[in-house]
JSON list of N, CA and C in Angstrom, two decimals:
[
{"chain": "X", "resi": 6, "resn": "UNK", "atom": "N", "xyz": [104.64, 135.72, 22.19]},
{"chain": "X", "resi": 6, "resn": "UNK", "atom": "CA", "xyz": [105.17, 136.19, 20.93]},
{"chain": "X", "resi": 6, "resn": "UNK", "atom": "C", "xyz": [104.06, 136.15, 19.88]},
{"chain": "X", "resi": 7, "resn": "UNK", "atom": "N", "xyz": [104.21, 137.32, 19.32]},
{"chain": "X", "resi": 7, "resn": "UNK", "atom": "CA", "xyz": [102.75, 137.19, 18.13]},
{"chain": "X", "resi": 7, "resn": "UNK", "atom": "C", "xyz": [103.26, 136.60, 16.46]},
{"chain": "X", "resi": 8, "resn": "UNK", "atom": "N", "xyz": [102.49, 136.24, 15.64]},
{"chain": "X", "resi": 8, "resn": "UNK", "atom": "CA", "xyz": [103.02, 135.69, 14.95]},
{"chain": "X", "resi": 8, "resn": "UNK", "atom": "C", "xyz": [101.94, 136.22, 13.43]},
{"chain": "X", "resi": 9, "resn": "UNK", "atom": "N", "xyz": [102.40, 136.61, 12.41]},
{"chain": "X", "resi": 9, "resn": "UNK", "atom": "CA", "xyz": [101.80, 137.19, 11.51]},
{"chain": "X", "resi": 9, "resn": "UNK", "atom": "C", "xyz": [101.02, 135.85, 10.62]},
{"chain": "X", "resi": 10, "resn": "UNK", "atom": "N", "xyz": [100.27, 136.06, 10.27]},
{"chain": "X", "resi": 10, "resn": "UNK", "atom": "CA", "xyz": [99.21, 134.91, 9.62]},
{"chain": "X", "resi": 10, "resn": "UNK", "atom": "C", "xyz": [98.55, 135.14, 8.76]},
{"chain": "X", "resi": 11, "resn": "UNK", "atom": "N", "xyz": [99.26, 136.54, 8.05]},
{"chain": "X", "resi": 11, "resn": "UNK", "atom": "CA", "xyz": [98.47, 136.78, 6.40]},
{"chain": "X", "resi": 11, "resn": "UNK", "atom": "C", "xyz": [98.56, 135.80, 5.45]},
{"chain": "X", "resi": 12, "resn": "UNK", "atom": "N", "xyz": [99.91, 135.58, 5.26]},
{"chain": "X", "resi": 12, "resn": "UNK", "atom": "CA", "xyz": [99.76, 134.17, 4.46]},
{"chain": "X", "resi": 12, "resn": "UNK", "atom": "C", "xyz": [99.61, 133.10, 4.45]},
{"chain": "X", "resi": 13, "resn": "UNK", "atom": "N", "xyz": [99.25, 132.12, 5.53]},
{"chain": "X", "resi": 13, "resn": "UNK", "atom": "CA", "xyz": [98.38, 131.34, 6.08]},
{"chain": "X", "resi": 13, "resn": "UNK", "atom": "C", "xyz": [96.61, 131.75, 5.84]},
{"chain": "X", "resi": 14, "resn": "UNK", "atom": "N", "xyz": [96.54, 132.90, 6.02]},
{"chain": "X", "resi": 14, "resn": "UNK", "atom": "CA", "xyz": [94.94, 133.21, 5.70]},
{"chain": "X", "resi": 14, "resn": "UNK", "atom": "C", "xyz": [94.61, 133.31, 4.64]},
{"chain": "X", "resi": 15, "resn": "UNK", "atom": "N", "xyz": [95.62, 133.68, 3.32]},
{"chain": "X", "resi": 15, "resn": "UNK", "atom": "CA", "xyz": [95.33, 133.76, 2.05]},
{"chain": "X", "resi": 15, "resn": "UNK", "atom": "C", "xyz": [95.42, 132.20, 1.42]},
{"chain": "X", "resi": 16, "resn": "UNK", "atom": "N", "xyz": [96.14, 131.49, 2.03]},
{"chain": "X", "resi": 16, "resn": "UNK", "atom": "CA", "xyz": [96.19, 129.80, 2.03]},
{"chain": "X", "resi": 16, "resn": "UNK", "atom": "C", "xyz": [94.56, 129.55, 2.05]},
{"chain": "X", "resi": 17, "resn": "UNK", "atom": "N", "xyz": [93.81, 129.97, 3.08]},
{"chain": "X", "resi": 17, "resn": "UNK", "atom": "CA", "xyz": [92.73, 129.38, 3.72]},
{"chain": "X", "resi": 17, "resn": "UNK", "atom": "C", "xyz": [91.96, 129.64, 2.59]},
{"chain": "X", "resi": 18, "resn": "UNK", "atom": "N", "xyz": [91.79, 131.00, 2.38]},
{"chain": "X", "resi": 18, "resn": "UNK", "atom": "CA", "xyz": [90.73, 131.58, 1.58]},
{"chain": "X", "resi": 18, "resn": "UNK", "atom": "C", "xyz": [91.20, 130.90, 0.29]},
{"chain": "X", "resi": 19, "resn": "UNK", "atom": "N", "xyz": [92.31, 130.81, -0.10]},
{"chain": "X", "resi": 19, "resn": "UNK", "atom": "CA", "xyz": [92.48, 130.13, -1.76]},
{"chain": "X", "resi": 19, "resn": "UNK", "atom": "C", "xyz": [92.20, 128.45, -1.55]},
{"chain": "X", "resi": 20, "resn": "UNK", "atom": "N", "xyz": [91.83, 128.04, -0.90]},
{"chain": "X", "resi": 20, "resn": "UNK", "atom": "CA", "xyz": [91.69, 126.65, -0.71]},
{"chain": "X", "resi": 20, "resn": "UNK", "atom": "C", "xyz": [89.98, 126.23, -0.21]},
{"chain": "X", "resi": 21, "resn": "UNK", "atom": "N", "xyz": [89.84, 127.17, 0.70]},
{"chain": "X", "resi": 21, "resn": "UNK", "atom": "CA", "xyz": [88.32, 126.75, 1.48]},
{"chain": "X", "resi": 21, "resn": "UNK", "atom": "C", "xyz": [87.17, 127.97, 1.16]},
{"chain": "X", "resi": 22, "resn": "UNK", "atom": "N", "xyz": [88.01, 129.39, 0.26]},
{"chain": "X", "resi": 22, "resn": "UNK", "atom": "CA", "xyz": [86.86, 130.07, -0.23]},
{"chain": "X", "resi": 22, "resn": "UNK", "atom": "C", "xyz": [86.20, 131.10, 1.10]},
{"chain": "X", "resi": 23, "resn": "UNK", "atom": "N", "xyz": [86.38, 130.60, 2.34]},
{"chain": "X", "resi": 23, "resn": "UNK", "atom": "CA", "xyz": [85.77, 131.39, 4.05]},
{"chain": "X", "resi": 23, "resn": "UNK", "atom": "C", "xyz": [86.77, 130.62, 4.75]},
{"chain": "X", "resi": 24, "resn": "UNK", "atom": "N", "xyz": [87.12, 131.52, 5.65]},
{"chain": "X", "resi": 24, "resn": "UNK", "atom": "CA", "xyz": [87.36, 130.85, 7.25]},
{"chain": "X", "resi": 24, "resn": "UNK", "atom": "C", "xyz": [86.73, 130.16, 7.97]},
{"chain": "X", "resi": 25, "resn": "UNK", "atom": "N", "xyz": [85.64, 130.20, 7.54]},
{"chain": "X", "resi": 25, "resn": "UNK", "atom": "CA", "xyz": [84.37, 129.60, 8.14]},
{"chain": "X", "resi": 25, "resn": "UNK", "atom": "C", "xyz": [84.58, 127.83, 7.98]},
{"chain": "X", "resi": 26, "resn": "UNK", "atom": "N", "xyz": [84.67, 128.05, 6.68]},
{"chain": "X", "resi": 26, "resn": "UNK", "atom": "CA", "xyz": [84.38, 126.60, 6.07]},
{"chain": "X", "resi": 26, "resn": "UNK", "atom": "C", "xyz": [86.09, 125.90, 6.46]},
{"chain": "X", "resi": 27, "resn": "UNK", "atom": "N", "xyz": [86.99, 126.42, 6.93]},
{"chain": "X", "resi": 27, "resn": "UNK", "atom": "CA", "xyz": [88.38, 125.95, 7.31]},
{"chain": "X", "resi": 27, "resn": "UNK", "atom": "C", "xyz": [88.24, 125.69, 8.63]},
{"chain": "X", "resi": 28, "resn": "UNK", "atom": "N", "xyz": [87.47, 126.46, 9.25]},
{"chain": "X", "resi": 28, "resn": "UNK", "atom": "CA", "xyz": [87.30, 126.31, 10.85]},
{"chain": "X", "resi": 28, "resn": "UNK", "atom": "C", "xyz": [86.42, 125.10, 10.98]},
{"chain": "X", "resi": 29, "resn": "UNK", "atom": "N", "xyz": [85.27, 124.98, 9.98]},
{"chain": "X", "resi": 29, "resn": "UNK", "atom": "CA", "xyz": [84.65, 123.71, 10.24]},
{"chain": "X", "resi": 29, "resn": "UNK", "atom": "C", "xyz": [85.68, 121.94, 9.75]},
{"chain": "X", "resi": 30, "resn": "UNK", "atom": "N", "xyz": [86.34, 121.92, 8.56]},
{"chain": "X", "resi": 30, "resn": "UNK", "atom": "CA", "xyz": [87.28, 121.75, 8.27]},
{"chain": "X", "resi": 30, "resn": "UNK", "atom": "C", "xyz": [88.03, 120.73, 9.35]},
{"chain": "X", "resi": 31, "resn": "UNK", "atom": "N", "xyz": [88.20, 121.72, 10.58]},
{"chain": "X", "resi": 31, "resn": "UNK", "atom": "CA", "xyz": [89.48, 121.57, 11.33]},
{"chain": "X", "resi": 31, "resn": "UNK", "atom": "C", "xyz": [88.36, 121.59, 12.78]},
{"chain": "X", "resi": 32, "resn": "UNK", "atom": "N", "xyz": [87.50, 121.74, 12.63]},
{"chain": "X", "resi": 32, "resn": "UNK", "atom": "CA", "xyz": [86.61, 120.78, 13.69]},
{"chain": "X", "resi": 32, "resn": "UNK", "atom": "C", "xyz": [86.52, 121.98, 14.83]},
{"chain": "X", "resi": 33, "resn": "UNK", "atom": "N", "xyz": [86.77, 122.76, 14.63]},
{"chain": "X", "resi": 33, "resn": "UNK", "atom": "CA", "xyz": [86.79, 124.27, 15.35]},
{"chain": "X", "resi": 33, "resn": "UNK", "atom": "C", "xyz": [85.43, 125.03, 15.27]},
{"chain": "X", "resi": 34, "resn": "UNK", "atom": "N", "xyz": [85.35, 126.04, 16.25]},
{"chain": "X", "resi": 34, "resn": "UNK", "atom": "CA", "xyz": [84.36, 127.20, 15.77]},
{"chain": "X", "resi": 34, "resn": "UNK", "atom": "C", "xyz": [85.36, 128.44, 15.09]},
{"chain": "X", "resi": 35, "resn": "UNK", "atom": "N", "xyz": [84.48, 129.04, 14.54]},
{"chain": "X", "resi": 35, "resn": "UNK", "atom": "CA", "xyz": [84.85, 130.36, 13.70]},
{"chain": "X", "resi": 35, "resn": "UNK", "atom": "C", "xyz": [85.72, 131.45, 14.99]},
{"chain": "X", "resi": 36, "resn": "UNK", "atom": "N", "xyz": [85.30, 131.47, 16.11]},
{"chain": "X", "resi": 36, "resn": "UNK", "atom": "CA", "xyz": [85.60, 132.29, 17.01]},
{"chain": "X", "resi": 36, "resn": "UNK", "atom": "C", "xyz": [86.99, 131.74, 17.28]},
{"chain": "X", "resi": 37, "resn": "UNK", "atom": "N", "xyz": [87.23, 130.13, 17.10]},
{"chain": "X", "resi": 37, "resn": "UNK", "atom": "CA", "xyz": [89.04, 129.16, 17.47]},
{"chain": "X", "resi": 37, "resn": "UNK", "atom": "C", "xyz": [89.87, 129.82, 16.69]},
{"chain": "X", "resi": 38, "resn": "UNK", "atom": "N", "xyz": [89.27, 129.51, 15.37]},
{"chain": "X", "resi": 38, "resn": "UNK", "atom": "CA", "xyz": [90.76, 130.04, 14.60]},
{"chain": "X", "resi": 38, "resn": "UNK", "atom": "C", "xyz": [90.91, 131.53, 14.60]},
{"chain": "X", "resi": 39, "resn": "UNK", "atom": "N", "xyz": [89.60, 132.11, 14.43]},
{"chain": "X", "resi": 39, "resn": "UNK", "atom": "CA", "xyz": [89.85, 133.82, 14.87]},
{"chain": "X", "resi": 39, "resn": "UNK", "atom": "C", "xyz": [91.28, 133.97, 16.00]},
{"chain": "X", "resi": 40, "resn": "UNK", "atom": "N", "xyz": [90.41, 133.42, 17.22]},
{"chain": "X", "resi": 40, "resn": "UNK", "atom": "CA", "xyz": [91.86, 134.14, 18.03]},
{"chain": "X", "resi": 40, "resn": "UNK", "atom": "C", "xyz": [93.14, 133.02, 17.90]},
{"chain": "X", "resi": 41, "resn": "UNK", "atom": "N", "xyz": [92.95, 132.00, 17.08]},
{"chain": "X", "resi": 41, "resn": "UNK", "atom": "CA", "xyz": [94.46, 131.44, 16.62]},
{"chain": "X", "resi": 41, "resn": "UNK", "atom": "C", "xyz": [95.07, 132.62, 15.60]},
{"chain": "X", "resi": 42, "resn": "UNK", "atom": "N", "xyz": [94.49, 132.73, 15.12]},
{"chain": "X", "resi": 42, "resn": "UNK", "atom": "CA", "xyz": [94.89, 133.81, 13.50]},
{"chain": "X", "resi": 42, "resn": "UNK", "atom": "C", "xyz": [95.27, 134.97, 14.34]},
{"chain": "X", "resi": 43, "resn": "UNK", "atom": "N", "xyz": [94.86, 135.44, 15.10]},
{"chain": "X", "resi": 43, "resn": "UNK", "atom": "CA", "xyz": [95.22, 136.97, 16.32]},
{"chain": "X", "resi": 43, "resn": "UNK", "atom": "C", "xyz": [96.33, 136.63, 17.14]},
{"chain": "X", "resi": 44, "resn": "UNK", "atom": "N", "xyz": [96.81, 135.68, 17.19]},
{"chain": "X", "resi": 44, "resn": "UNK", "atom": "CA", "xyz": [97.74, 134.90, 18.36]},
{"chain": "X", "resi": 44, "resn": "UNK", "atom": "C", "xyz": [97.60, 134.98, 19.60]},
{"chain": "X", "resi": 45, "resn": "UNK", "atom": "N", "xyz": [95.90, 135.23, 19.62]},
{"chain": "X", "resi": 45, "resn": "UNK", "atom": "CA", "xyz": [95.30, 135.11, 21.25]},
{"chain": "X", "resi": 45, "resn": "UNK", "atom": "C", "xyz": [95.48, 133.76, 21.77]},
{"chain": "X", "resi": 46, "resn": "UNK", "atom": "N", "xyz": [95.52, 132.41, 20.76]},
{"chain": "X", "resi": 46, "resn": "UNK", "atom": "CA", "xyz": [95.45, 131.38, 21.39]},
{"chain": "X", "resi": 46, "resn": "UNK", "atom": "C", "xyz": [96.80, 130.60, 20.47]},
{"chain": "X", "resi": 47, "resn": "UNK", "atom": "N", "xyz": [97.17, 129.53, 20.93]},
{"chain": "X", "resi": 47, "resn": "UNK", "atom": "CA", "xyz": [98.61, 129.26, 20.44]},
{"chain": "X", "resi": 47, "resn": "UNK", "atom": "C", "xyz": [97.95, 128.08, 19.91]},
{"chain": "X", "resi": 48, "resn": "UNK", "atom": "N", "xyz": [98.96, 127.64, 18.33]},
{"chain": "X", "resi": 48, "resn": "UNK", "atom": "CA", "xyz": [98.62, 126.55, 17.46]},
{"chain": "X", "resi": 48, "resn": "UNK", "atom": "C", "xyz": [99.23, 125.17, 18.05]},
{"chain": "X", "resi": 49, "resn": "UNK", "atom": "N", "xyz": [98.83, 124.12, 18.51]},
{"chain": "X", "resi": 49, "resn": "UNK", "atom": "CA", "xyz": [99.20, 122.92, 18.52]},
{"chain": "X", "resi": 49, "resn": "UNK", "atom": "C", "xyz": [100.09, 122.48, 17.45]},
{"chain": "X", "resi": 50, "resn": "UNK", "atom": "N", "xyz": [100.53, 121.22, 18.02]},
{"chain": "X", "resi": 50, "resn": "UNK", "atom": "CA", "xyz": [101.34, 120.33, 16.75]},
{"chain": "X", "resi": 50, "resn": "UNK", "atom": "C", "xyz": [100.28, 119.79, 16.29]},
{"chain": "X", "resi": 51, "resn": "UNK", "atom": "N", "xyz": [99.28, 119.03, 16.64]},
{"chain": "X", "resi": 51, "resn": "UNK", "atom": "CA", "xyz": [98.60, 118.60, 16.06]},
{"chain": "X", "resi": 51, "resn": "UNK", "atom": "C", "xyz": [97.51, 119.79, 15.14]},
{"chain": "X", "resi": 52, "resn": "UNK", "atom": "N", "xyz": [96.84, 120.58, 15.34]},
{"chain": "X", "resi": 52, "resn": "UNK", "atom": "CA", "xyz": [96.74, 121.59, 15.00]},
{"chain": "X", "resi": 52, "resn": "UNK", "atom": "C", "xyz": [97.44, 122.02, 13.51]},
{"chain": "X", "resi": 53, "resn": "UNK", "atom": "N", "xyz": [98.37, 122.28, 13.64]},
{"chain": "X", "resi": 53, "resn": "UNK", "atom": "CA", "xyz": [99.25, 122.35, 12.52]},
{"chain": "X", "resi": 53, "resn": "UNK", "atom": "C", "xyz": [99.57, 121.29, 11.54]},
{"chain": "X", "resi": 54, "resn": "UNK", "atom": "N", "xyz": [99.56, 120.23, 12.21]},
{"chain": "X", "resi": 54, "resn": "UNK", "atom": "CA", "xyz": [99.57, 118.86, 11.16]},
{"chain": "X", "resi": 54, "resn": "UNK", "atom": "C", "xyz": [98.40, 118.91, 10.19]},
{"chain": "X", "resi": 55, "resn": "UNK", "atom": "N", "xyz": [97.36, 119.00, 11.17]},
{"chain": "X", "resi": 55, "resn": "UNK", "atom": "CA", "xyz": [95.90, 118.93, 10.16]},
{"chain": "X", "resi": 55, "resn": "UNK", "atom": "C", "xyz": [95.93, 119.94, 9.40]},
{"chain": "X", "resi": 56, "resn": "UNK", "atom": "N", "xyz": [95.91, 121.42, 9.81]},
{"chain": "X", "resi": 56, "resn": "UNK", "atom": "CA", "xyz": [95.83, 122.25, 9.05]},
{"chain": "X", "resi": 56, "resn": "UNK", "atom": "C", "xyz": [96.98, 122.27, 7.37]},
{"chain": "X", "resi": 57, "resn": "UNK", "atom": "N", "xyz": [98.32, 121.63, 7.56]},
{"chain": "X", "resi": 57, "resn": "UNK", "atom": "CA", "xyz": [99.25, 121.23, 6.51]},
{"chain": "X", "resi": 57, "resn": "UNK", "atom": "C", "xyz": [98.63, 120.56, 5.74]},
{"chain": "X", "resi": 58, "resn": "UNK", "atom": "N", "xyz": [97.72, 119.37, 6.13]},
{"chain": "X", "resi": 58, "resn": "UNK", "atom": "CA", "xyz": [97.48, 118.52, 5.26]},
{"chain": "X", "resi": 58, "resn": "UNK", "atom": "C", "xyz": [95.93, 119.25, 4.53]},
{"chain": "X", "resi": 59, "resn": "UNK", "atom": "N", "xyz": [95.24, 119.45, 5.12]},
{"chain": "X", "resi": 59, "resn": "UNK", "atom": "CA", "xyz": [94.13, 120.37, 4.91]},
{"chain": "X", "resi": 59, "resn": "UNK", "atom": "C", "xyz": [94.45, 121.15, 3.35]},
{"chain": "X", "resi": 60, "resn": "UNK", "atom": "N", "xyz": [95.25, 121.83, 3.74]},
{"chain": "X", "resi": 60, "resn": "UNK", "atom": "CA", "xyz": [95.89, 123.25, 2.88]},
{"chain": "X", "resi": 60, "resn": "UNK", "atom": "C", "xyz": [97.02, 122.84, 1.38]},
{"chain": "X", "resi": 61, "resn": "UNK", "atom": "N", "xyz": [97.02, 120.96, 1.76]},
{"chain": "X", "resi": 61, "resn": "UNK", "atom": "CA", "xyz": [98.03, 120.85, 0.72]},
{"chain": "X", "resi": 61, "resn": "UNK", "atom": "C", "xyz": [99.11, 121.54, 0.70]},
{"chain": "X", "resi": 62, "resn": "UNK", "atom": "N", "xyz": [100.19, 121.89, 2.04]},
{"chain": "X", "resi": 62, "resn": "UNK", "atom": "CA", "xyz": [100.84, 122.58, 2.15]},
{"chain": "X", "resi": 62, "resn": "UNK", "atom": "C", "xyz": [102.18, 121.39, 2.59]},
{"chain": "X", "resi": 63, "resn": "UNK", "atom": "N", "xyz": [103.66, 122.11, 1.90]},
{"chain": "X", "resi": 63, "resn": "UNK", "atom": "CA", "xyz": [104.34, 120.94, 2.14]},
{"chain": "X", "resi": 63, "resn": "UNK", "atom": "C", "xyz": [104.75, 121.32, 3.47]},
{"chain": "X", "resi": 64, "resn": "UNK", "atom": "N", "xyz": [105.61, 119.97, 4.20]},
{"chain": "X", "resi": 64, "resn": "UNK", "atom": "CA", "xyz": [106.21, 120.19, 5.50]},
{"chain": "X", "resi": 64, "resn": "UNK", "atom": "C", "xyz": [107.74, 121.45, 5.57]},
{"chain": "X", "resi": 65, "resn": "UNK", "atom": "N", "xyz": [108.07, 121.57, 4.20]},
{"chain": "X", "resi": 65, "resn": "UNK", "atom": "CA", "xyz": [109.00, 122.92, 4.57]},
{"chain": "X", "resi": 65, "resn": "UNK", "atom": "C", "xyz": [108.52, 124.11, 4.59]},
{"chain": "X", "resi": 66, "resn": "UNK", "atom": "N", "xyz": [107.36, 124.30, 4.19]},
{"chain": "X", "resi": 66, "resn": "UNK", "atom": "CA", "xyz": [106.60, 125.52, 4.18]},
{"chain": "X", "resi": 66, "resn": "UNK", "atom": "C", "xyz": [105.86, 126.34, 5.40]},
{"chain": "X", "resi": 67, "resn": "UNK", "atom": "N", "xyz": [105.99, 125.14, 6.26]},
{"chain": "X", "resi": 67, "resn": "UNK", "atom": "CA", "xyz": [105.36, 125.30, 7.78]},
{"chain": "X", "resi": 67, "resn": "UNK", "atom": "C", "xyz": [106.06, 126.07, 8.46]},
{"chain": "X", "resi": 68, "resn": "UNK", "atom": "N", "xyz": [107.31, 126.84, 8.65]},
{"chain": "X", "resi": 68, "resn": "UNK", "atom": "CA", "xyz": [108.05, 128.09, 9.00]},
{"chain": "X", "resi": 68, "resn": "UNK", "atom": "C", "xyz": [107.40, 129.43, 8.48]},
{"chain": "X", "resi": 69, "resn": "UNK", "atom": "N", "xyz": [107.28, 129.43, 7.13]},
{"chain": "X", "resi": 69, "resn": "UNK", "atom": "CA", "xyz": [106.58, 130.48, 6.03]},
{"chain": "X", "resi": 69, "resn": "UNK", "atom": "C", "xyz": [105.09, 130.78, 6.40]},
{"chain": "X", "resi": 70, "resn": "UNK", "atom": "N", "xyz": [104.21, 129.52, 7.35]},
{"chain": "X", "resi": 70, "resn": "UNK", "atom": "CA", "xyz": [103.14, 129.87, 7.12]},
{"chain": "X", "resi": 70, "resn": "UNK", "atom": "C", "xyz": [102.00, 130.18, 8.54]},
{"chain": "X", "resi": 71, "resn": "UNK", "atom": "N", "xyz": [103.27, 129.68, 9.58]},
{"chain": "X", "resi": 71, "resn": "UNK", "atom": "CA", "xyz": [103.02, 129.31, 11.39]},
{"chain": "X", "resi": 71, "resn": "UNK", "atom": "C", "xyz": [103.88, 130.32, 11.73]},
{"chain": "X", "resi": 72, "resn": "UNK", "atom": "N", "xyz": [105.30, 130.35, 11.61]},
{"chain": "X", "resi": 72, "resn": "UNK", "atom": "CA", "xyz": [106.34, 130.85, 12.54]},
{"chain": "X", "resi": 72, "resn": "UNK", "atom": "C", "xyz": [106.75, 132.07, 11.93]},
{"chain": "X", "resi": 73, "resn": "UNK", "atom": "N", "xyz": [105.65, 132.80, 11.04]},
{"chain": "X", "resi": 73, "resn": "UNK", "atom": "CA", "xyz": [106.45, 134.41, 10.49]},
{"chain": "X", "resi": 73, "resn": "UNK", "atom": "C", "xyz": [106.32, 135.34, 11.56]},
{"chain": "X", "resi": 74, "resn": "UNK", "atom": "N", "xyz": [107.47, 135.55, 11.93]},
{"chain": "X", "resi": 74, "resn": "UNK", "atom": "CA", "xyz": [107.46, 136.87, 13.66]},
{"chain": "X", "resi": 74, "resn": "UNK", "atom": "C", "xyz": [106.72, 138.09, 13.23]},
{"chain": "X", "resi": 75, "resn": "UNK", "atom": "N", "xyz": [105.71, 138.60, 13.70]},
{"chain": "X", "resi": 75, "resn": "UNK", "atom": "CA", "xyz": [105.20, 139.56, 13.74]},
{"chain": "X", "resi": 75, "resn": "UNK", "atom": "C", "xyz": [106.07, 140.93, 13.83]},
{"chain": "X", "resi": 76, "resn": "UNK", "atom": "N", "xyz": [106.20, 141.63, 12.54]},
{"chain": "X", "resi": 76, "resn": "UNK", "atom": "CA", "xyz": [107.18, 142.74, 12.51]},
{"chain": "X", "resi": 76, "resn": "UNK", "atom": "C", "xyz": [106.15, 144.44, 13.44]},
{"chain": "X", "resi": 77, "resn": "UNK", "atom": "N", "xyz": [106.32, 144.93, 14.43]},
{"chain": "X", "resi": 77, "resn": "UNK", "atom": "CA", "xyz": [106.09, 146.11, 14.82]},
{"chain": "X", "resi": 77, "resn": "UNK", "atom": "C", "xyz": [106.46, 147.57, 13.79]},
{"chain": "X", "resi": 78, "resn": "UNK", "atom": "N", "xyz": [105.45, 148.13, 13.57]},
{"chain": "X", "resi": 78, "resn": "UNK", "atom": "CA", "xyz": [105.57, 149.27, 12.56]},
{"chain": "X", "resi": 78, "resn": "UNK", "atom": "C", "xyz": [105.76, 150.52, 13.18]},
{"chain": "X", "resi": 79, "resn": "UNK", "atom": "N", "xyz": [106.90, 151.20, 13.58]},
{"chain": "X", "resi": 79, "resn": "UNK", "atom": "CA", "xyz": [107.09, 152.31, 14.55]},
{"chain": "X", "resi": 79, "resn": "UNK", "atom": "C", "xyz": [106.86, 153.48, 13.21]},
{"chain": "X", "resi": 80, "resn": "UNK", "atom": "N", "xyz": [106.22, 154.71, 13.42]},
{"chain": "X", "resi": 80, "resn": "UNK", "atom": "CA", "xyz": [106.24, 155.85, 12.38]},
{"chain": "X", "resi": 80, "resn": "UNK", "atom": "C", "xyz": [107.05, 156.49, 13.36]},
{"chain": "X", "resi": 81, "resn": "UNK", "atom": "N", "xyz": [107.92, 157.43, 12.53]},
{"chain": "X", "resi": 81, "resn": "UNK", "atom": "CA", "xyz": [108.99, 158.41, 13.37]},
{"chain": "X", "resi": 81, "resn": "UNK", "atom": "C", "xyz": [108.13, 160.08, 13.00]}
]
């Protein structure tokens, strides 16, 4: 299941300024969170804990910012 991560990425960038510097952050390479952010690779609990606390993000917000379902855009 893919999972949309725009606003999680605008989190990153308003907090760490690069992905870069969030990926180091979170003890990752730039290439980890890439395909986390693509939903090539799936987020841990732990994973997600750090990144919450990281981001100053509260624990109800973690639905809003991990689990938004990726909507498919059909043109007719």
């Amino acid at each position: 299941m893919a999972f949309n991560y725009d606003k999680l990425k605008g989190r990153i960038i308003e907090k760490f300024g690069t992905q870069y510097r969030f990926a180091e952050a979170m003890k990752w390479s730039e290439r980890t969170l890439c395909l986390k952010l693509s939903s090539e690779r799936p987020w841990k609990q732990t994973d997600i804990c750090k990144a919450v606390e990281l981001l100053d993000l509260a624990q109800e917000d973690i639905p809003k910012y991990f689990f938004k379902e990726e909507v498919q855009n059909i043109e007719l």
